[in-house]
Amino acid sequence: MARMLKASCPWGRWGRRPARAGTAPHFAFGHGLGYKTWEYESAGADSAQVLDESALGVTVVVRNTGSRVGREVVQAYVEPHSLEGGRPLRTLAAFATVTAKPGRAAEARPAIPARAFARYDEASGGWVRPPGEFTVRIGRSSADLRLSVRVRSG
């Protein structure tokens, strides 16, 4: 007979919000096993303001500092300056993959949808995008964020 395993973790029965509980995961969200090293050189947003329902374009320049051709997944996380309304600390909003030869730079262009800056409002039963400031953090995983860009929504 198969033995049932009891799920347990230090931050609650369902594994909710380990960052708020003060614990660190063994592997951060977005962690991969790439064998190349990458330097994140610069990041910029197409606009300082998120307008209507259009996506926010972000340009990220990364350089392969390894000795072989490599592929990197550039990840963009949205972090609100205010955590009102039960917002999470950080959410993965977009990603883009680039390939570069050794010593060469490549440009990644993740497009962040306007909905990444919204939150679900239970009272109205829909998504709302209140005005506010956000930081778009760019990196290899949620624990390895190397660049940031500030934007406004609303």
PDB file of C-alpha atoms in Angstrom:
ATOM      1  CA  MET A   1       0.000   0.000   0.000  1.00  0.00           C
ATOM      2  CA  ALA A   2       1.156   3.498  -0.759  1.00  0.00           C
ATOM      3  CA  ARG A   3       1.944   5.619   2.251  1.00  0.00           C
ATOM      4  CA  MET A   4       0.403   9.075   2.368  1.00  0.00           C
ATOM      5  CA  LEU A   5       2.886  11.860   3.020  1.00  0.00           C
ATOM      6  CA  LYS A   6       1.847  14.771   5.149  1.00  0.00           C
ATOM      7  CA  ALA A   7       2.654  18.101   3.524  1.00  0.00           C
ATOM      8  CA  SER A   8       4.310  20.482   5.914  1.00  0.00           C
ATOM      9  CA  CYS A   9       6.349  23.616   5.549  1.00  0.00           C
ATOM     10  CA  PRO A  10       7.512  26.356   7.922  1.00  0.00           C
ATOM     11  CA  TRP A  11       5.232  29.071   6.519  1.00  0.00           C
ATOM     12  CA  GLY A  12       1.837  27.410   6.503  1.00  0.00           C
ATOM     13  CA  ARG A  13      -0.160  24.521   5.240  1.00  0.00           C
ATOM     14  CA  TRP A  14      -0.408  25.666   1.624  1.00  0.00           C
ATOM     15  CA  GLY A  15       2.979  27.366   1.299  1.00  0.00           C
ATOM     16  CA  ARG A  16       1.646  30.902   1.154  1.00  0.00           C
ATOM     17  CA  ARG A  17       3.957  33.886   1.124  1.00  0.00           C
ATOM     18  CA  PRO A  18       7.281  32.524   2.387  1.00  0.00           C
ATOM     19  CA  ALA A  19       8.893  35.952   1.911  1.00  0.00           C
ATOM     20  CA  ARG A  20       6.495  37.534   4.395  1.00  0.00           C
ATOM     21  CA  ALA A  21       7.045  34.701   6.875  1.00  0.00           C
ATOM     22  CA  GLY A  22      10.784  35.441   7.004  1.00  0.00           C
ATOM     23  CA  THR A  23      11.905  32.163   5.435  1.00  0.00           C
ATOM     24  CA  ALA A  24      13.994  31.709   2.311  1.00  0.00           C
ATOM     25  CA  PRO A  25      13.304  29.007  -0.280  1.00  0.00           C
ATOM     26  CA  HIS A  26      16.089  26.644  -1.319  1.00  0.00           C
ATOM     27  CA  PHE A  27      15.676  27.708  -4.943  1.00  0.00           C
ATOM     28  CA  ALA A  28      14.241  31.116  -5.792  1.00  0.00           C
ATOM     29  CA  PHE A  29      11.424  31.483  -8.289  1.00  0.00           C
ATOM     30  CA  GLY A  30      12.905  31.554 -11.779  1.00  0.00           C
ATOM     31  CA  HIS A  31      16.124  29.837 -10.687  1.00  0.00           C
ATOM     32  CA  GLY A  32      17.722  27.898 -13.511  1.00  0.00           C
ATOM     33  CA  LEU A  33      20.794  25.814 -14.084  1.00  0.00           C
ATOM     34  CA  GLY A  34      22.558  27.826 -16.760  1.00  0.00           C
ATOM     35  CA  TYR A  35      26.276  27.179 -16.969  1.00  0.00           C
ATOM     36  CA  LYS A  36      27.203  30.553 -18.444  1.00  0.00           C
ATOM     37  CA  THR A  37      27.856  33.796 -16.618  1.00  0.00           C
ATOM     38  CA  TRP A  38      26.046  36.954 -17.637  1.00  0.00           C
ATOM     39  CA  GLU A  39      26.581  40.612 -16.892  1.00  0.00           C
ATOM     40  CA  TYR A  40      23.473  42.778 -16.807  1.00  0.00           C
ATOM     41  CA  GLU A  41      24.645  46.103 -18.231  1.00  0.00           C
ATOM     42  CA  SER A  42      21.631  48.400 -18.521  1.00  0.00           C
ATOM     43  CA  ALA A  43      17.849  48.601 -18.432  1.00  0.00           C
ATOM     44  CA  GLY A  44      15.362  51.212 -19.546  1.00  0.00           C
ATOM     45  CA  ALA A  45      11.617  51.537 -20.027  1.00  0.00           C
ATOM     46  CA  ASP A  46       9.979  52.833 -23.202  1.00  0.00           C
ATOM     47  CA  SER A  47       7.945  55.193 -21.020  1.00  0.00           C
ATOM     48  CA  ALA A  48       7.996  56.393 -17.406  1.00  0.00           C
ATOM     49  CA  GLN A  49       4.183  56.099 -17.287  1.00  0.00           C
ATOM     50  CA  VAL A  50       1.977  53.027 -17.854  1.00  0.00           C
ATOM     51  CA  LEU A  51      -0.876  54.202 -20.071  1.00  0.00           C
ATOM     52  CA  ASP A  52      -4.297  52.610 -20.680  1.00  0.00           C
ATOM     53  CA  GLU A  53      -4.022  48.924 -21.576  1.00  0.00           C
ATOM     54  CA  SER A  54      -0.821  49.084 -23.614  1.00  0.00           C
ATOM     55  CA  ALA A  55       2.206  47.033 -22.583  1.00  0.00           C
ATOM     56  CA  LEU A  56       5.265  48.667 -21.069  1.00  0.00           C
ATOM     57  CA  GLY A  57       8.334  47.810 -23.117  1.00  0.00           C
ATOM     58  CA  VAL A  58      11.591  47.306 -21.253  1.00  0.00           C
ATOM     59  CA  THR A  59      14.990  47.081 -22.939  1.00  0.00           C
ATOM     60  CA  VAL A  60      17.717  45.140 -21.129  1.00  0.00           C
ATOM     61  CA  VAL A  61      21.301  44.738 -22.364  1.00  0.00           C
ATOM     62  CA  VAL A  62      23.105  41.615 -21.134  1.00  0.00           C
ATOM     63  CA  ARG A  63      26.601  40.369 -21.977  1.00  0.00           C
ATOM     64  CA  ASN A  64      27.732  36.744 -22.110  1.00  0.00           C
ATOM     65  CA  THR A  65      30.900  36.639 -19.996  1.00  0.00           C
ATOM     66  CA  GLY A  66      31.232  32.865 -20.356  1.00  0.00           C
ATOM     67  CA  SER A  67      33.509  30.963 -22.714  1.00  0.00           C
ATOM     68  CA  ARG A  68      30.758  29.436 -24.901  1.00  0.00           C
ATOM     69  CA  VAL A  69      27.569  30.446 -26.636  1.00  0.00           C
ATOM     70  CA  GLY A  70      24.845  30.851 -24.041  1.00  0.00           C
ATOM     71  CA  ARG A  71      21.152  31.466 -23.629  1.00  0.00           C
ATOM     72  CA  GLU A  72      19.709  33.604 -20.843  1.00  0.00           C
ATOM     73  CA  VAL A  73      16.144  34.168 -19.654  1.00  0.00           C
ATOM     74  CA  VAL A  74      15.847  37.809 -18.625  1.00  0.00           C
ATOM     75  CA  GLN A  75      13.039  38.181 -16.067  1.00  0.00           C
ATOM     76  CA  ALA A  76      11.097  41.351 -15.193  1.00  0.00           C
ATOM     77  CA  TYR A  77       9.359  41.595 -11.808  1.00  0.00           C
ATOM     78  CA  VAL A  78       6.937  44.335 -10.769  1.00  0.00           C
ATOM     79  CA  GLU A  79       7.245  45.624  -7.222  1.00  0.00           C
ATOM     80  CA  PRO A  80       4.694  48.159  -5.899  1.00  0.00           C
ATOM     81  CA  HIS A  81       5.867  50.896  -3.564  1.00  0.00           C
ATOM     82  CA  SER A  82       2.688  50.425  -1.531  1.00  0.00           C
ATOM     83  CA  LEU A  83       1.430  46.975  -0.488  1.00  0.00           C
ATOM     84  CA  GLU A  84      -2.154  48.114   0.132  1.00  0.00           C
ATOM     85  CA  GLY A  85      -4.983  45.805  -0.825  1.00  0.00           C
ATOM     86  CA  GLY A  86      -3.052  42.601  -0.155  1.00  0.00           C
ATOM     87  CA  ARG A  87      -0.568  43.072  -2.988  1.00  0.00           C
ATOM     88  CA  PRO A  88       2.330  40.615  -3.103  1.00  0.00           C
ATOM     89  CA  LEU A  89       5.851  41.942  -2.552  1.00  0.00           C
ATOM     90  CA  ARG A  90       6.881  41.159  -6.126  1.00  0.00           C
ATOM     91  CA  THR A  91       5.354  39.425  -9.162  1.00  0.00           C
ATOM     92  CA  LEU A  92       6.864  38.039 -12.340  1.00  0.00           C
ATOM     93  CA  ALA A  93       5.443  40.278 -15.067  1.00  0.00           C
ATOM     94  CA  ALA A  94       7.373  39.308 -18.214  1.00  0.00           C
ATOM     95  CA  PHE A  95      10.455  37.536 -19.513  1.00  0.00           C
ATOM     96  CA  ALA A  96      12.498  37.330 -22.690  1.00  0.00           C
ATOM     97  CA  THR A  97      15.162  34.918 -23.895  1.00  0.00           C
ATOM     98  CA  VAL A  98      18.411  35.988 -25.550  1.00  0.00           C
ATOM     99  CA  THR A  99      21.330  34.092 -27.059  1.00  0.00           C
ATOM    100  CA  ALA A 100      24.840  35.504 -27.338  1.00  0.00           C
ATOM    101  CA  LYS A 101      28.321  34.373 -28.291  1.00  0.00           C
ATOM    102  CA  PRO A 102      31.130  34.695 -25.720  1.00  0.00           C
ATOM    103  CA  GLY A 103      31.936  38.335 -24.963  1.00  0.00           C
ATOM    104  CA  ARG A 104      28.964  39.610 -26.992  1.00  0.00           C
ATOM    105  CA  ALA A 105      26.043  41.668 -25.764  1.00  0.00           C
ATOM    106  CA  ALA A 106      22.415  40.961 -26.562  1.00  0.00           C
ATOM    107  CA  GLU A 107      19.259  43.007 -26.124  1.00  0.00           C
ATOM    108  CA  ALA A 108      16.203  41.526 -24.422  1.00  0.00           C
ATOM    109  CA  ARG A 109      12.814  43.222 -24.741  1.00  0.00           C
ATOM    110  CA  PRO A 110      10.286  41.875 -22.235  1.00  0.00           C
ATOM    111  CA  ALA A 111       6.873  43.518 -22.647  1.00  0.00           C
ATOM    112  CA  ILE A 112       5.054  44.016 -19.350  1.00  0.00           C
ATOM    113  CA  PRO A 113       1.256  43.994 -19.745  1.00  0.00           C
ATOM    114  CA  ALA A 114      -0.672  46.840 -18.099  1.00  0.00           C
ATOM    115  CA  ARG A 115      -2.522  44.271 -15.991  1.00  0.00           C
ATOM    116  CA  ALA A 116       0.731  43.537 -14.117  1.00  0.00           C
ATOM    117  CA  PHE A 117       0.262  46.924 -12.440  1.00  0.00           C
ATOM    118  CA  ALA A 118      -3.336  46.178 -11.401  1.00  0.00           C
ATOM    119  CA  ARG A 119      -4.774  44.344  -8.425  1.00  0.00           C
ATOM    120  CA  TYR A 120      -8.012  42.472  -7.918  1.00  0.00           C
ATOM    121  CA  ASP A 121     -10.544  44.431  -5.897  1.00  0.00           C
ATOM    122  CA  GLU A 122     -13.034  42.149  -4.132  1.00  0.00           C
ATOM    123  CA  ALA A 123     -15.458  44.987  -3.391  1.00  0.00           C
ATOM    124  CA  SER A 124     -15.927  45.847  -7.063  1.00  0.00           C
ATOM    125  CA  GLY A 125     -15.405  42.289  -8.285  1.00  0.00           C
ATOM    126  CA  GLY A 126     -12.829  43.281 -10.879  1.00  0.00           C
ATOM    127  CA  TRP A 127      -9.311  44.444 -11.615  1.00  0.00           C
ATOM    128  CA  VAL A 128      -8.369  48.010 -10.720  1.00  0.00           C
ATOM    129  CA  ARG A 129      -5.205  49.929 -11.474  1.00  0.00           C
ATOM    130  CA  PRO A 130      -4.872  52.647  -8.857  1.00  0.00           C
ATOM    131  CA  PRO A 131      -2.255  55.307  -9.520  1.00  0.00           C
ATOM    132  CA  GLY A 132       1.098  54.764  -7.872  1.00  0.00           C
ATOM    133  CA  GLU A 133       4.800  54.134  -8.263  1.00  0.00           C
ATOM    134  CA  PHE A 134       6.325  50.791  -9.136  1.00  0.00           C
ATOM    135  CA  THR A 135       9.826  49.444  -9.505  1.00  0.00           C
ATOM    136  CA  VAL A 136      10.475  47.031 -12.347  1.00  0.00           C
ATOM    137  CA  ARG A 137      13.319  44.777 -11.236  1.00  0.00           C
ATOM    138  CA  ILE A 138      15.304  42.859 -13.823  1.00  0.00           C
ATOM    139  CA  GLY A 139      17.414  39.758 -13.241  1.00  0.00           C
ATOM    140  CA  ARG A 140      18.030  36.030 -13.536  1.00  0.00           C
ATOM    141  CA  SER A 141      15.570  34.972 -10.793  1.00  0.00           C
ATOM    142  CA  SER A 142      13.475  36.506  -8.037  1.00  0.00           C
ATOM    143  CA  ALA A 143      16.521  36.338  -5.739  1.00  0.00           C
ATOM    144  CA  ASP A 144      19.071  37.616  -8.290  1.00  0.00           C
ATOM    145  CA  LEU A 145      17.734  40.997  -9.400  1.00  0.00           C
ATOM    146  CA  ARG A 146      20.472  43.195 -10.813  1.00  0.00           C
ATOM    147  CA  LEU A 147      18.816  46.231 -12.438  1.00  0.00           C
ATOM    148  CA  SER A 148      15.753  48.346 -11.772  1.00  0.00           C
ATOM    149  CA  VAL A 149      13.573  50.937 -13.491  1.00  0.00           C
ATOM    150  CA  ARG A 150      10.966  53.150 -11.794  1.00  0.00           C
ATOM    151  CA  VAL A 151       7.594  53.764 -13.462  1.00  0.00           C
ATOM    152  CA  ARG A 152       4.208  55.255 -12.594  1.00  0.00           C
ATOM    153  CA  SER A 153       0.797  53.777 -13.206  1.00  0.00           C
ATOM    154  CA  GLY A 154      -2.534  55.514 -13.495  1.00  0.00           C
TER     155      GLY A 154
END
